[in-house]
Amino acid sequence: MSGEENTEEAAAEAATRALVASLRRERAGYVARGLDERVAGVDAELKRLGAAKAPTEERAQAEPRETAVESKPRRTAGRGGRSGG
């Protein structure tokens, strides 16, 4: 093998790792939104690339996170509070 072939292999491996990382982020978004069909599609592509599911992905699928928070009531000018003057 020449140095050029090693460089090309390394570049291809880096590109595959980047693609797998991207697909895992995409999958996490679909899991969070409950889009099971899309998750299955991403899983198929990960399998095709030879990338197994990461352990954290299994946990994320089993335990959805709650991200919504209740907002605080807003104060409006001129109602109650301090009087101008």
Backbone as a chain_set.jsonl record, in Angstrom:
{"seq": "MSGEENTEEAAAEAATRALVASLRRERAGYVARGLDERVAGVDAELKRLGAAKAPTEERAQAEPRETAVESKPRRTAGRGGRSGG", "coords": {"N": [[0.835, -1.197, 0.0], [0.476, 2.195, -0.742], [1.385, 5.478, 0.47], [-0.492, 7.279, -0.409], [-2.784, 5.711, -0.804], [-3.315, 4.983, 1.827], [-3.961, 7.473, 2.867], [-6.293, 8.032, 1.435], [-7.952, 5.977, 2.368], [-8.099, 6.655, 5.076], [-9.405, 9.094, 4.881], [-11.852, 8.264, 3.835], [-12.782, 6.659, 5.938], [-13.032, 8.599, 7.929], [-15.037, 10.171, 6.829], [-17.145, 8.342, 6.85], [-17.431, 7.937, 9.618], [-18.265, 10.507, 10.351], [-20.696, 10.637, 8.976], [-22.123, 8.589, 10.264], [-22.251, 9.655, 12.857], [-23.833, 11.886, 12.332], [-26.191, 10.647, 11.453], [-26.928, 9.386, 13.822], [-27.526, 11.594, 15.447], [-29.695, 12.6, 14.003], [-31.461, 10.436, 14.276], [-31.908, 10.501, 17.042], [-33.413, 12.84, 17.245], [-35.74, 12.073, 15.869], [-36.607, 10.015, 17.552], [-37.177, 11.462, 19.864], [-39.37, 12.905, 18.986], [-41.152, 10.928, 18.477], [-41.342, 9.655, 15.978], [-41.587, 6.906, 14.641], [-41.409, 5.499, 12.161], [-39.498, 6.96, 10.735], [-37.318, 6.616, 12.444], [-36.877, 3.897, 12.083], [-36.049, 3.911, 9.423], [-33.62, 5.328, 9.585], [-32.264, 3.594, 11.258], [-31.991, 1.407, 9.526], [-30.222, 2.461, 7.651], [-27.975, 2.953, 9.264], [-27.378, 0.326, 9.925], [-26.699, -0.646, 7.4], [-24.356, 0.734, 7.015], [-22.823, -0.517, 8.83], [-22.821, 0.248, 11.448], [-23.483, -0.122, 14.766], [-26.211, 0.39, 17.082], [-25.792, 2.95, 19.465], [-25.357, 2.618, 23.03], [-26.591, 4.695, 24.478], [-28.594, 5.499, 22.777], [-30.485, 3.48, 22.938], [-31.337, 3.825, 25.576], [-32.438, 6.392, 25.366], [-34.589, 5.906, 23.745], [-36.14, 4.314, 25.387], [-36.701, 5.953, 27.57], [-38.274, 8.717, 27.224], [-37.498, 12.203, 27.177], [-38.72, 14.964, 29.059], [-39.164, 18.128, 27.896], [-40.56, 20.456, 27.896], [-41.485, 23.409, 29.633], [-43.474, 25.102, 32.035], [-44.571, 28.359, 31.423], [-43.926, 31.494, 33.077], [-46.363, 33.73, 34.487], [-46.954, 36.82, 32.833], [-46.139, 40.177, 33.691], [-47.977, 43.119, 33.241], [-47.722, 46.492, 32.167], [-49.146, 49.129, 34.07], [-51.119, 47.785, 35.459], [-51.984, 47.094, 38.587], [-49.217, 46.831, 40.771], [-46.592, 49.326, 40.894], [-47.466, 52.81, 41.211], [-47.455, 55.389, 38.839], [-45.905, 58.65, 38.783]], "CA": [[0.0, 0.0, 0.0], [1.243, 3.439, -0.774], [0.92, 6.517, 1.388], [-1.686, 7.898, -0.977], [-3.903, 4.823, -0.524], [-3.606, 5.12, 3.261], [-4.624, 8.76, 3.053], [-7.655, 7.907, 0.914], [-8.692, 5.132, 3.305], [-8.336, 7.436, 6.288], [-10.422, 10.097, 4.551], [-13.123, 7.556, 3.697], [-13.204, 6.27, 7.29], [-13.457, 9.814, 8.629], [-16.33, 10.558, 6.253], [-18.136, 7.383, 7.353], [-17.67, 8.255, 11.035], [-19.051, 11.745, 10.403], [-22.038, 10.295, 8.536], [-22.744, 7.814, 11.342], [-22.557, 10.599, 13.937], [-24.956, 12.692, 11.861], [-27.383, 9.804, 11.474], [-27.316, 9.169, 15.218], [-28.205, 12.813, 15.908], [-30.986, 12.627, 13.32], [-32.273, 9.4, 14.91], [-32.302, 10.984, 18.367], [-34.494, 13.797, 17.035], [-36.944, 11.329, 15.523], [-37.05, 9.311, 18.751], [-37.754, 12.464, 20.767], [-40.673, 13.319, 18.452], [-42.019, 9.769, 18.323], [-41.503, 9.322, 14.565], [-41.041, 5.551, 14.584], [-41.056, 5.12, 10.789], [-38.228, 7.611, 10.407], [-36.292, 5.947, 13.247], [-36.593, 2.627, 11.411], [-35.273, 4.222, 8.219], [-32.26, 5.678, 9.99], [-31.667, 2.347, 11.751], [-31.605, 0.606, 8.358], [-29.017, 3.067, 7.059], [-26.875, 2.68, 10.192], [-27.036, -1.091, 9.774], [-26.019, -0.762, 6.113], [-23.006, 1.276, 7.197], [-22.122, -1.364, 9.789], [-22.756, 0.943, 12.731], [-24.472, -0.604, 15.734], [-26.796, 1.452, 17.891], [-25.051, 3.298, 20.68], [-26.158, 2.313, 24.224], [-27.395, 5.848, 24.886], [-29.769, 5.561, 21.912], [-31.461, 2.56, 23.499], [-31.884, 4.486, 26.763], [-33.264, 7.521, 24.942], [-35.828, 5.361, 23.209], [-36.905, 3.768, 26.497], [-37.073, 7.01, 28.508], [-38.344, 10.034, 26.57], [-37.266, 13.349, 28.059], [-39.677, 16.06, 29.059], [-38.4, 19.351, 27.684], [-41.419, 21.632, 28.01], [-41.64, 23.976, 30.964], [-44.579, 26.04, 32.104], [-44.057, 29.727, 31.463], [-44.383, 32.33, 34.185], [-47.296, 34.764, 34.041], [-46.299, 38.099, 32.54], [-46.672, 41.404, 34.293], [-48.217, 44.149, 32.238], [-47.61, 47.85, 32.705], [-50.389, 49.83, 34.354], [-52.073, 46.951, 36.199], [-51.444, 46.803, 39.911], [-47.828, 47.265, 40.854], [-46.302, 50.709, 41.305], [-48.207, 53.864, 40.506], [-46.573, 56.411, 38.273], [-46.144, 59.858, 39.194]], "C": [[0.87, 1.248, 0.0], [0.653, 4.428, 0.231], [-0.359, 7.174, 0.905], [-2.927, 7.049, -0.705], [-4.31, 4.903, 0.943], [-4.36, 6.408, 3.536], [-6.071, 8.693, 2.575], [-8.518, 7.054, 1.837], [-9.047, 5.904, 4.566], [-9.43, 8.475, 6.048], [-11.795, 9.44, 4.439], [-13.66, 7.133, 5.072], [-13.712, 7.475, 8.078], [-14.826, 10.267, 8.131], [-17.434, 9.636, 6.758], [-18.455, 7.659, 8.813], [-18.533, 9.507, 11.176], [-20.499, 11.472, 10.002], [-22.79, 9.532, 9.622], [-23.129, 8.74, 12.497], [-23.77, 11.456, 13.576], [-26.259, 11.897, 11.906], [-27.856, 9.541, 12.9], [-28.007, 10.39, 15.807], [-29.6, 12.918, 15.292], [-31.956, 11.639, 13.981], [-32.78, 9.862, 16.268], [-33.451, 11.989, 18.259], [-35.803, 13.103, 16.712], [-37.502, 10.585, 16.733], [-37.757, 10.294, 19.686], [-39.145, 12.893, 20.312], [-41.62, 12.145, 18.214], [-42.276, 9.363, 16.881], [-40.862, 7.959, 14.283], [-40.642, 5.103, 13.178], [-39.711, 5.71, 10.383], [-37.073, 6.976, 11.169], [-35.889, 4.651, 12.567], [-35.764, 2.847, 10.153], [-33.825, 4.548, 8.54], [-31.541, 4.442, 10.522], [-31.189, 1.475, 10.594], [-30.331, 1.149, 7.725], [-27.797, 2.845, 7.959], [-26.415, 1.228, 10.068], [-26.26, -1.306, 8.475], [-24.574, -0.292, 6.208], [-22.193, 0.455, 8.196], [-21.982, -0.726, 11.152], [-23.859, 0.423, 13.636], [-25.04, 0.591, 16.483], [-25.924, 1.697, 19.106], [-25.938, 3.0, 21.889], [-27.042, 3.471, 24.659], [-28.645, 5.971, 24.031], [-30.865, 4.646, 22.438], [-32.131, 3.179, 24.714], [-32.819, 5.611, 26.364], [-34.603, 7.032, 24.412], [-36.722, 4.861, 24.341], [-37.43, 4.858, 27.425], [-37.123, 8.364, 27.8], [-38.182, 11.159, 27.586], [-38.396, 14.351, 27.95], [-38.881, 17.352, 28.927], [-39.244, 20.615, 27.841], [-41.478, 22.1, 29.463], [-42.785, 24.978, 30.927], [-44.018, 27.454, 32.215], [-44.664, 30.487, 32.638], [-45.4, 33.337, 33.656], [-46.55, 36.087, 33.834], [-46.961, 39.23, 33.302], [-46.878, 42.409, 33.174], [-48.186, 45.514, 32.902], [-48.998, 48.409, 32.974], [-51.412, 48.991, 35.107], [-51.45, 46.579, 37.539], [-50.068, 47.425, 40.029], [-47.689, 48.704, 41.306], [-47.143, 51.714, 40.539], [-47.226, 54.938, 40.03], [-46.898, 57.794, 38.795], [-46.022, 61.111, 39.536]], "O": [[1.89, 1.308, 0.687], [-0.439, 4.225, 0.762], [-1.205, 7.575, 1.704], [-3.995, 7.585, -0.411], [-5.498, 4.894, 1.268], [-5.289, 6.432, 4.344], [-6.969, 9.229, 3.224], [-9.686, 7.372, 2.064], [-10.171, 5.814, 5.062], [-10.277, 8.705, 6.911], [-12.79, 10.001, 4.898], [-14.859, 7.24, 5.331], [-14.7, 7.38, 8.805], [-15.671, 10.695, 8.917], [-18.535, 10.094, 7.062], [-19.619, 7.621, 9.21], [-19.426, 9.558, 12.021], [-21.425, 12.008, 10.61], [-23.965, 9.802, 9.87], [-24.22, 8.615, 13.052], [-24.627, 11.717, 14.42], [-27.295, 12.402, 12.339], [-29.059, 9.481, 13.153], [-28.96, 10.256, 16.574], [-30.563, 13.277, 15.969], [-33.12, 11.962, 14.217], [-33.942, 9.643, 16.609], [-34.359, 11.987, 19.09], [-36.857, 13.491, 17.216], [-38.717, 10.527, 16.925], [-38.816, 9.984, 20.232], [-40.001, 13.209, 21.137], [-42.761, 12.342, 17.797], [-43.321, 8.784, 16.583], [-39.751, 7.873, 13.761], [-39.644, 4.401, 13.017], [-38.889, 5.037, 9.762], [-35.981, 6.811, 10.626], [-34.703, 4.333, 12.479], [-34.873, 2.054, 9.85], [-32.911, 4.097, 7.85], [-30.35, 4.257, 10.27], [-30.116, 0.876, 10.664], [-29.462, 0.382, 7.311], [-26.703, 2.577, 7.462], [-25.219, 0.938, 10.101], [-25.283, -2.054, 8.446], [-23.683, -0.847, 5.566], [-21.003, 0.708, 8.384], [-21.115, -1.116, 11.934], [-25.039, 0.521, 13.301], [-24.436, 1.663, 16.518], [-25.385, 0.763, 19.7], [-27.159, 3.116, 21.788], [-28.142, 3.246, 25.164], [-29.659, 6.489, 24.498], [-32.044, 4.997, 22.391], [-33.348, 3.078, 24.875], [-33.885, 5.77, 26.959], [-35.631, 7.678, 24.614], [-37.945, 4.977, 24.254], [-38.502, 4.7, 28.01], [-36.125, 9.083, 27.777], [-38.671, 11.071, 28.712], [-38.958, 14.558, 26.875], [-38.019, 17.638, 29.758], [-38.704, 21.719, 27.911], [-41.517, 21.294, 30.392], [-43.029, 25.62, 29.905], [-43.106, 27.712, 33.001], [-45.752, 30.17, 33.12], [-45.313, 33.754, 32.501], [-45.629, 36.416, 34.582], [-48.172, 39.238, 33.525], [-46.049, 42.531, 32.272], [-48.577, 45.664, 34.059], [-49.923, 48.185, 32.193], [-52.509, 49.485, 35.367], [-50.483, 45.82, 37.588], [-49.806, 48.464, 39.422], [-48.548, 49.238, 42.006], [-47.489, 51.504, 39.376], [-46.3, 55.325, 40.742], [-48.027, 58.072, 39.2], [-47.0, 61.737, 39.944]]}, "num_chains": 1, "name": "protein.A"}
